[in-house]
XYZ file of C-alpha atoms in Angstrom:
652
model
C 53.886 18.499 42.912
C 52.620 19.235 46.317
C 50.012 16.885 47.517
C 46.377 17.230 48.769
C 44.760 14.974 52.097
C 41.598 12.922 51.130
C 39.652 11.897 53.868
C 37.418 9.191 53.113
C 33.907 8.169 54.568
C 35.927 5.423 56.536
C 37.799 7.907 58.764
C 40.809 7.020 56.256
C 43.289 8.929 54.360
C 45.034 8.908 51.061
C 47.952 11.716 49.719
C 47.472 12.802 45.826
C 49.115 15.359 44.000
C 46.931 18.384 43.706
C 44.160 18.788 40.851
C 43.448 14.708 41.465
C 39.682 14.553 40.001
C 37.285 12.193 42.013
C 37.546 9.642 38.887
C 41.362 9.147 39.562
C 40.366 8.692 43.592
C 37.263 6.778 43.638
C 39.956 4.150 40.578
C 43.491 4.577 42.981
C 40.562 2.243 45.222
C 39.396 0.065 42.967
C 38.385 -0.116 39.114
C 34.482 -1.433 40.227
C 34.206 1.648 41.804
C 36.012 3.703 39.181
C 34.051 2.616 36.920
C 30.407 3.120 38.554
C 31.474 6.166 39.892
C 29.328 9.151 38.408
C 29.295 12.001 40.842
C 31.429 12.841 44.268
C 30.645 15.095 47.263
C 33.991 17.405 48.096
C 33.530 19.022 51.505
C 29.865 18.848 51.595
C 29.019 19.990 48.525
C 28.597 17.265 44.902
C 30.527 18.078 41.977
C 31.014 15.945 38.480
C 34.017 13.131 38.908
C 36.018 15.573 37.001
C 36.093 18.054 39.223
C 39.910 18.372 40.064
C 40.843 18.747 44.156
C 43.446 21.589 45.349
C 43.227 21.419 48.369
C 43.014 19.300 51.328
C 39.072 17.829 51.645
C 36.943 15.215 52.560
C 35.251 13.145 49.599
C 32.635 10.687 49.125
C 32.008 9.123 45.787
C 28.053 8.679 44.215
C 28.115 5.843 42.467
C 25.188 4.507 40.181
C 23.669 2.644 41.897
C 23.221 4.585 45.609
C 20.144 6.598 46.294
C 22.704 10.430 45.527
C 22.323 9.127 42.191
C 19.385 9.587 41.306
C 19.191 13.809 41.459
C 22.770 13.430 39.062
C 20.733 10.992 36.264
C 17.569 13.214 36.286
C 19.617 16.669 36.259
C 21.085 14.879 32.789
C 18.033 13.500 32.032
C 16.571 16.620 31.929
C 19.626 17.986 29.825
C 19.591 15.773 27.221
C 15.347 16.397 27.043
C 16.428 20.047 26.291
C 19.039 18.831 23.680
C 16.296 16.397 21.842
C 13.939 18.999 21.749
C 16.666 21.761 20.737
C 16.856 19.306 17.728
C 13.422 18.935 16.862
C 11.753 22.336 17.266
C 13.936 24.611 15.657
C 11.991 27.576 16.822
C 12.349 26.537 20.801
C 13.264 28.888 23.486
C 14.782 26.250 26.610
C 13.467 28.389 30.070
C 14.694 25.798 33.707
C 15.110 22.424 34.046
C 15.991 20.793 37.138
C 15.660 17.672 38.461
C 12.180 17.032 41.180
C 11.577 14.670 43.787
C 10.570 12.046 41.585
C 11.840 12.856 37.745
C 12.672 16.210 36.443
C 10.624 19.042 33.977
C 12.380 21.406 31.846
C 10.305 24.523 30.218
C 9.770 24.969 26.942
C 9.010 28.463 24.679
C 7.178 27.418 21.707
C 4.571 28.070 19.635
C 3.711 24.175 18.490
C 1.237 22.669 21.953
C 3.302 19.684 23.072
C 0.741 15.966 22.655
C 1.315 12.201 23.480
C 2.507 12.550 20.194
C 5.327 14.547 20.848
C 6.604 13.605 24.019
C 7.292 9.621 21.328
C 9.117 11.824 19.301
C 11.248 13.359 21.593
C 11.722 9.577 23.743
C 12.980 8.490 20.248
C 15.597 11.676 20.028
C 16.603 11.375 23.697
C 17.474 7.610 23.102
C 18.978 8.625 19.772
C 21.858 11.027 22.110
C 21.839 8.760 24.734
C 23.482 5.737 22.574
C 25.544 8.725 20.897
C 27.186 8.561 24.926
C 28.143 12.518 24.476
C 30.535 13.166 26.913
C 28.920 15.973 29.422
C 31.605 18.535 30.419
C 31.210 21.725 32.662
C 32.835 25.261 32.007
C 33.088 28.795 33.247
C 33.150 32.020 30.829
C 33.120 34.793 31.486
C 29.816 36.896 32.327
C 29.855 38.743 28.824
C 31.155 35.462 26.717
C 28.825 33.840 28.365
C 25.843 36.076 27.167
C 27.081 36.487 23.517
C 27.161 32.717 23.517
C 23.462 32.668 24.446
C 22.571 35.540 22.152
C 23.836 33.721 19.563
C 21.679 31.388 19.955
C 18.956 33.056 20.438
C 18.050 32.125 24.361
C 16.647 35.267 25.796
C 15.311 33.172 29.360
C 19.311 32.034 30.215
C 20.101 35.848 29.392
C 18.089 37.086 32.000
C 18.819 34.539 34.142
C 22.891 35.140 33.924
C 22.171 38.637 34.259
C 20.932 37.999 37.784
C 24.106 35.725 38.809
C 26.873 37.185 41.219
C 30.235 37.180 40.162
C 32.509 36.970 36.906
C 32.425 34.140 35.950
C 29.024 31.601 34.933
C 28.681 27.740 34.928
C 27.819 26.258 31.763
C 27.829 22.776 30.389
C 28.599 21.454 27.364
C 27.085 17.823 25.449
C 27.125 17.977 21.401
C 25.865 20.250 20.407
C 23.301 21.862 22.900
C 24.835 23.751 26.364
C 22.946 24.724 28.987
C 23.355 27.022 31.858
C 23.540 24.888 35.374
C 25.845 24.311 38.799
C 25.589 20.857 37.982
C 26.546 18.332 37.986
C 25.830 15.610 35.684
C 26.852 12.187 34.936
C 30.130 12.291 32.742
C 28.100 11.084 29.788
C 24.692 11.031 28.024
C 25.487 7.109 27.756
C 25.089 7.178 31.729
C 21.469 6.856 31.089
C 19.704 3.707 31.398
C 16.352 4.115 31.958
C 14.010 7.099 31.831
C 10.404 8.140 30.456
C 8.178 11.409 29.529
C 5.098 11.527 32.116
C 3.507 14.502 31.073
C 2.988 17.802 29.927
C 1.543 21.268 31.474
C 1.443 24.871 32.049
C 3.925 27.160 33.888
C 4.214 30.957 33.987
C 7.611 32.132 33.856
C 9.230 32.527 37.166
C 6.080 30.970 38.739
C 4.573 34.959 38.176
C 1.195 34.289 36.057
C 2.241 38.001 34.685
C 4.813 36.405 32.619
C 5.085 34.437 29.596
C 3.352 31.330 29.574
C 5.141 27.997 29.172
C 4.920 24.387 28.317
C 6.624 22.398 30.739
C 7.500 18.777 29.903
C 7.888 16.678 33.039
C 9.799 13.049 32.695
C 11.167 11.031 35.337
C 14.622 8.930 35.696
C 16.027 5.056 37.550
C 18.989 3.680 37.770
C 18.185 0.693 36.182
C 15.015 -0.133 34.102
C 12.903 -2.690 36.444
C 13.338 0.490 39.469
C 11.300 2.507 36.206
C 9.070 -0.375 36.113
C 7.851 -0.521 39.535
C 7.710 3.481 39.163
C 5.585 3.697 37.014
C 3.003 0.735 38.117
C 3.276 3.099 41.488
C 2.238 6.123 39.344
C -0.686 3.876 37.590
C -1.899 2.727 41.231
C -1.795 6.324 42.473
C -3.789 7.757 39.128
C -6.843 5.674 39.985
C -6.654 7.148 43.723
C -5.943 10.296 42.904
C -9.381 11.806 44.767
C -9.825 14.274 41.812
C -11.294 11.872 39.682
C -11.608 8.971 41.824
C -13.753 11.989 44.050
C -16.060 12.276 40.920
C -16.790 8.761 40.161
C -18.129 7.825 43.571
C -20.328 10.892 43.331
C -18.574 12.518 46.448
C -18.348 16.011 44.734
C -17.957 18.190 41.286
C -17.296 21.740 39.785
C -18.610 23.804 37.346
C -17.071 26.150 34.856
C -19.584 29.055 35.676
C -18.893 28.598 39.477
C -15.091 29.107 39.304
C -11.796 27.389 40.309
C -11.492 26.385 43.706
C -15.029 26.967 44.853
C -16.282 22.884 44.761
C -19.600 21.731 45.087
C -19.765 18.389 47.976
C -22.313 16.137 46.845
C -24.891 15.244 49.730
C -21.713 11.703 49.826
C -19.418 14.010 49.966
C -21.291 16.171 51.976
C -22.173 13.891 54.253
C -18.295 12.261 55.332
C -17.413 16.190 56.237
C -20.720 16.575 58.471
C -19.441 13.617 60.189
C -15.255 14.732 60.601
C -16.900 17.873 61.814
C -19.381 16.487 64.286
C -16.847 14.480 65.683
C -14.282 17.205 65.907
C -16.920 19.762 67.283
C -18.079 17.191 70.121
C -14.153 16.111 70.928
C -13.115 19.823 71.327
C -15.746 20.100 73.523
C -14.980 17.762 75.372
C -11.196 18.754 75.997
C -12.671 22.408 77.447
C -12.976 23.893 74.307
C -16.337 26.939 73.955
C -17.302 27.545 70.228
C -17.636 30.874 68.224
C -19.720 31.817 65.231
C -18.295 35.262 63.545
C -18.788 36.711 60.978
C -17.151 35.992 57.276
C -16.242 39.417 56.335
C -14.460 42.481 58.228
C -13.733 46.166 57.724
C -10.190 46.632 56.228
C -9.203 47.870 59.731
C -9.568 44.739 61.717
C -6.976 44.020 58.976
C -4.521 46.543 59.687
C -4.313 45.620 63.344
C -3.730 42.102 62.524
C -1.299 42.462 59.807
C -2.953 40.774 57.668
C -3.843 43.725 55.401
C 0.250 44.331 55.011
C 1.368 41.086 54.652
C -0.983 39.170 53.740
C -3.556 41.501 51.434
C -3.181 40.209 47.909
C -4.625 36.608 49.217
C -6.907 38.642 50.205
C -10.548 39.291 48.662
C -11.596 42.419 48.906
C -14.906 44.225 48.721
C -14.638 47.668 47.541
C -12.242 50.300 45.226
C -9.330 50.993 47.269
C -8.532 54.821 44.892
C -12.435 55.362 45.565
C -13.792 53.679 48.294
C -13.399 55.504 51.967
C -14.152 52.018 53.912
C -13.035 48.553 52.555
C -14.158 44.641 53.782
C -12.462 41.760 53.034
C -14.021 38.094 53.183
C -11.936 36.328 56.027
C -8.836 34.516 55.352
C -8.486 33.480 59.035
C -10.220 32.889 62.280
C -7.832 34.649 65.032
C -9.096 38.587 64.412
C -12.459 37.781 65.059
C -11.772 35.544 68.460
C -9.843 37.748 69.723
C -12.363 40.530 69.798
C -14.729 37.726 71.811
C -11.846 37.481 74.065
C -11.477 40.952 74.737
C -15.630 41.369 74.998
C -15.104 41.685 78.796
C -12.176 41.921 81.802
C -9.969 38.727 81.977
C -8.628 37.241 84.942
C -5.277 35.178 85.050
C -7.924 32.572 86.642
C -9.965 32.818 83.608
C -7.170 31.634 80.940
C -6.386 28.837 79.746
C -9.577 29.776 77.356
C -9.907 27.681 74.191
C -11.834 29.007 71.254
C -13.119 27.379 68.416
C -14.994 26.974 65.234
C -16.004 25.800 62.216
C -14.882 28.572 59.665
C -15.248 28.705 56.340
C -12.058 30.822 54.948
C -11.635 32.653 51.591
C -8.021 33.128 50.279
C -7.407 34.090 46.368
C -5.421 31.669 45.497
C -3.720 31.919 41.964
C -5.292 29.851 39.115
C -2.302 27.681 38.486
C -1.892 26.949 42.210
C -5.638 24.994 42.774
C -6.321 21.443 41.690
C -9.443 19.312 43.112
C -9.537 19.952 46.575
C -6.307 20.439 47.650
C -6.162 23.881 47.345
C -9.510 25.742 47.168
C -10.539 30.195 47.185
C -13.184 28.506 49.897
C -12.635 26.218 52.018
C -13.669 24.772 56.120
C -11.298 24.216 58.270
C -11.658 23.260 62.486
C -9.456 26.534 63.745
C -9.336 26.825 67.252
C -6.966 30.100 69.881
C -5.866 28.977 72.768
C -5.177 32.213 75.319
C -2.638 31.527 77.403
C 0.009 33.076 80.141
C 3.599 31.260 80.320
C 3.277 29.002 82.279
C 0.344 27.327 80.978
C 2.136 27.800 77.226
C 4.022 24.166 77.622
C 0.679 22.092 78.861
C -1.629 23.197 76.702
C 0.885 22.636 73.849
C 0.802 19.524 74.507
C -2.937 19.412 74.527
C -2.858 20.099 70.560
C -0.691 17.753 70.077
C -2.716 15.174 71.809
C -5.561 16.291 69.890
C -4.246 16.150 66.799
C -2.679 12.873 67.198
C -6.201 11.648 68.063
C -7.912 12.938 64.920
C -4.765 10.810 62.857
C -5.167 7.794 64.108
C -8.965 8.361 64.087
C -8.574 8.247 60.012
C -5.896 6.007 60.213
C -2.822 8.398 58.325
C -1.524 8.854 61.854
C 1.923 6.384 60.427
C 1.421 9.087 56.643
C 2.506 12.500 58.592
C 5.499 13.946 59.889
C 6.958 17.184 61.705
C 8.218 20.428 60.488
C 9.211 22.905 62.725
C 8.438 26.053 60.342
C 11.252 28.885 61.269
C 11.427 32.496 60.094
C 13.900 33.938 57.818
C 15.450 37.062 58.722
C 17.006 37.564 55.289
C 13.828 38.671 54.097
C 12.055 41.004 56.960
C 9.107 42.072 54.632
C 7.926 39.198 54.746
C 7.041 38.791 58.768
C 6.491 41.926 61.659
C 9.285 42.682 62.241
C 10.199 42.257 65.438
C 13.629 40.026 65.210
C 14.340 39.720 68.953
C 11.184 38.346 69.860
C 11.073 36.026 66.856
C 14.458 34.368 68.333
C 12.288 34.071 71.070
C 9.636 32.760 70.582
C 11.469 29.987 67.935
C 13.456 29.153 71.214
C 10.197 28.939 73.739
C 8.913 27.065 70.638
C 12.254 24.910 70.031
C 12.350 23.960 73.557
C 8.482 23.229 73.674
C 9.029 20.449 71.414
C 11.794 18.393 72.340
C 9.964 18.484 75.969
C 7.387 16.695 74.309
C 10.390 14.645 72.405
C 8.767 15.440 69.013
C 10.535 14.145 65.841
C 10.802 16.725 63.630
C 12.745 18.712 61.525
C 13.530 22.220 60.442
C 12.610 24.672 57.535
C 13.179 28.440 57.333
C 10.917 30.726 55.647
C 8.404 29.061 56.237
C 6.873 30.244 59.580
C 3.642 32.627 59.552
C 4.199 36.334 59.296
C 3.323 37.020 62.823
C 4.834 33.910 64.761
C 7.131 30.400 64.037
C 4.780 27.267 63.707
C 4.511 23.854 63.462
C 3.580 21.990 60.344
C 2.546 19.066 60.071
C 3.288 17.471 56.759
C 1.364 14.782 54.600
C 2.122 13.251 51.042
C -0.442 12.941 48.767
C -0.436 9.515 46.504
C 1.809 11.324 43.931
C 4.326 12.455 46.220
C 3.587 15.824 46.802
C 4.368 16.686 50.485
C 1.595 19.237 51.648
C 0.932 21.150 55.083
C -2.234 20.270 56.230
C -2.426 21.051 60.119
C -0.574 24.230 61.661
C 0.086 24.853 65.359
C 1.248 28.486 65.621
C 2.854 30.048 68.822
C 1.846 33.807 68.683
C 3.259 36.599 71.314
C 2.646 39.969 69.125
C -1.149 39.819 67.935
C -1.859 40.090 71.514
C 0.114 42.846 72.008
C -1.833 44.574 68.157
C -4.958 43.918 69.696
C -4.304 44.767 73.075
C -5.421 41.635 74.680
C -4.328 41.540 78.618
C -5.609 39.346 81.283
C -4.816 40.447 85.332
C -2.387 38.223 86.450
C -1.911 37.561 90.215
C -0.408 41.043 91.616
C -3.148 42.529 89.714
C -1.255 44.121 87.400
C -1.850 44.182 83.141
C -0.327 41.238 81.297
C -0.278 40.377 77.614
C -1.300 36.587 76.934
C 0.329 34.640 74.768
C -1.348 32.794 71.849
C -1.232 29.312 70.531
C -3.600 29.168 66.971
C -4.388 25.506 65.415
C -6.473 23.383 63.662
C -7.789 19.794 65.657
C -7.992 18.084 61.257
C -6.642 20.644 59.251
C -8.624 21.895 56.586
C -12.080 19.583 55.680
C -11.546 19.561 52.193
C -8.722 18.589 52.104
C -9.056 16.198 54.392
C -12.042 14.380 52.165
C -9.421 14.177 49.143
C -6.543 12.128 52.045
C -9.092 9.975 52.944
C -9.887 9.290 49.000
C -6.854 7.988 48.401
C -5.550 6.916 51.082
C -8.858 4.232 50.714
C -9.182 4.559 47.113
C -12.826 5.442 48.197
C -12.814 2.569 51.323
C -13.766 5.032 54.296
C -13.728 3.408 57.548
C -16.992 2.408 58.649
C -17.304 5.493 60.584
C -17.204 7.825 57.958
C -18.597 5.321 55.127
C -21.276 7.990 53.468
C -23.784 4.979 52.924
C -22.728 2.217 56.010
C -25.059 -0.851 54.814
C -27.301 -1.138 51.666
C -29.753 -4.159 51.492
C -30.327 -5.668 48.557
C -33.832 -7.489 48.236
C -33.647 -10.757 45.876
C -37.202 -9.524 44.842
C -39.940 -7.320 45.048
C -41.575 -10.212 47.215
C -38.695 -8.772 49.796
C -39.137 -5.146 50.125
C -41.200 -5.163 52.913
C -38.698 -6.838 54.783
C -35.866 -4.727 53.412
C -37.705 -0.997 54.514
C -38.652 -2.826 58.349
C -34.884 -3.748 58.199
C -33.652 -0.259 57.293
C -35.863 1.365 59.534
C -34.298 -0.930 62.450
C -31.185 0.327 61.272
C -31.839 3.696 61.274
C -33.069 3.617 64.565
C -29.485 2.857 65.140
C -27.758 5.855 63.703
C -26.655 3.416 60.515
C -26.603 5.138 57.435
C -28.598 2.222 54.969
C -30.252 2.386 51.954
C -32.123 -0.060 49.972
C -31.267 -1.039 46.485
C -34.799 -1.440 44.993
C -34.813 -1.703 41.413
C -35.760 -4.280 39.555
C -31.913 -5.437 38.432
C -29.922 -8.784 38.555
C -28.693 -9.329 42.382
C -25.159 -9.843 41.515
C -25.086 -6.684 39.409
C -26.497 -4.573 42.341
C -23.911 -6.119 44.420
C -21.292 -5.344 41.778
C -22.710 -1.769 41.992
C -22.398 -1.397 45.634
C -18.705 -2.919 45.335
C -17.630 0.291 42.848
C -19.655 2.983 45.301
C -17.378 0.785 48.508
C -20.437 0.444 50.960
C -18.704 -1.353 53.642
C -21.582 -3.827 54.132
C -23.777 -5.622 51.640
C -27.627 -7.517 53.055
C -28.647 -9.599 50.671
C -32.717 -10.588 51.860
C -34.528 -13.277 50.346
C -37.920 -15.625 51.354
C -35.138 -17.627 53.128
C -34.160 -14.580 55.407
C -37.821 -13.133 55.855
C -38.653 -16.625 57.138
C -35.952 -16.521 59.985
C -35.813 -13.154 60.583
C -31.637 -13.303 59.154
C -29.894 -11.315 56.283
C -26.989 -12.664 53.969
C -24.403 -10.609 54.556
C -21.422 -9.315 52.743
C -18.438 -7.744 52.955
C -16.727 -5.697 50.793
C -13.440 -6.932 51.007
C -14.065 -10.448 52.223
C -16.716 -11.200 51.012
C -19.658 -13.408 51.826
C -19.979 -13.383 55.068
C -23.011 -15.789 55.278
C -25.830 -15.451 57.186
C -26.363 -13.755 60.507
C -29.298 -13.022 62.699
C -30.120 -9.205 62.323
C -30.038 -8.576 65.912
C -25.740 -10.142 65.583
C -25.088 -7.737 62.532
C -25.798 -4.984 64.543
C -23.773 -5.403 66.835
C -20.953 -6.072 64.932
C -21.199 -2.934 62.580
C -22.014 -0.906 65.680
C -19.115 -1.808 67.585
C -16.844 -1.311 64.103
C -18.235 2.308 64.312
C -17.903 2.753 68.235
C -14.819 1.555 67.586
C -13.589 3.751 64.729
C -11.859 0.408 62.935
C -9.867 1.046 60.090
C -8.775 -1.783 57.896
C -5.025 -1.019 56.999
C -5.944 -3.387 53.883
C -7.967 -0.378 52.250
C -4.942 1.841 52.681
C -1.933 2.450 50.481
């Protein structure tokens, strides 16, 4: 029998008979490693422990307690869940069931609706399957044989998937009476699943297409130990408390109304105040940095979007006004502002001496999001962003890009999330040319220039193919919400294409016409989404400079009402946002309510405070700070507001 050479992570090499399995190699290294081995990585590919190695290879062992094991544990747990559902429900069809970042899910086609009682029954059946310690084994079947097997099991979704796979041999996994279409890898047996929990149900269209059948999705999670699972569930409960969709309503920041529609929230006075503070801060800072503000229409003729390319590449995401089949001229609500600002640039002849030109606008935008994609303030059909476009010469590009990043970082530091973001360099996918402006040479050139700029800025970034805008590569600023879902909150794009499409030109130093380069950017992103992030980040306890109410004055009795309103007037003269709680409730009750509302400071005023011209100060986190002259309190809070102080203890 021939031998194979196995190279281990430490660089050591061992020889084995051809056909040796990952498990056998693990046991040859040590019995403990053999017992803990659940999978392997052979030449970069994850495989089962029973995988036979028939050529020289690099191998690393995945053990049950390693971070890499989580994917395998959760993938097998999803199969265990599907098997349990198949045992409990006669007419169910299974769709897909992958592992995901914090767990797994599986989609089912079943007339009966799942509920909490259903999840408990499924969990109990899953535990039975785990206790049975069923072997999990991969088999390859010829395509027709695999289709016949799934037809016999009435699995129409699996048949559809098989028909789309390349190759004649189909990978399937068998565990007891259950079989699934899957690439793997999986745990050696169901008994390796030690700690799991089913979390919730949701609706999901087959393949994410609302024209397809609506399926029922069950989400779950699994860990290597019960302690890890308990810690996760505790974090999850904390995340639920901070969920902006729940907390934002409780704090009277926003609401939604069915009669208005999905993705169209109403910002109530307190929520609107936070957004107003952010907008004024952004607009003032942008003006300091040389931006010129514009105000452009909410809609335009389709002609404008045909020039920009939105009509060809983005029309499905736009709100069209009119009938394409009947009307000679169509209008559309704007999904972005760039084409409008380009018209302002084109309104007169430009010299290289005029550049860079930095346009900014607080823009209301409209995007026809699918109903299943919308959530709270995160994904909306109408939203407002801090939009801007810098029109530059090639030799200004890097310096202006650096200025954009500096502005964004300043904004992130000011709202206290600078440690929660990371950068992603989003590139085009040449295999999907229909998604992009078709100019491969321009794409390669613009991506190379952007990468060079990012490297020169010494930014730590990851790369992602297929995430570019349709007209150019972009730098995305990524953020995770309290549930761990990753989202893009800010983008910066370099655009070589649209200046040509809009015939944007300037006269260079040689008196020749040149096309400028455009930097598309937001400085703080979507204001509604930023509000959602801040609610979750601070559990509603906004930094004092952002709090809709910064101080609440609580008179001990009606006798101090005049004094309370006198203090209110003095604080408002310093532009401090203040309210008086004049209700005839007990002081302790008013304090508790102010704490629940996350008001940064409470000023309790009784007869002694009135006589001495002082206030008794309570801070929402530190509690009673004692009595101090009003002037001293004013100095404290004004310094906190001016310096945009972030109390890290309030944040997650």
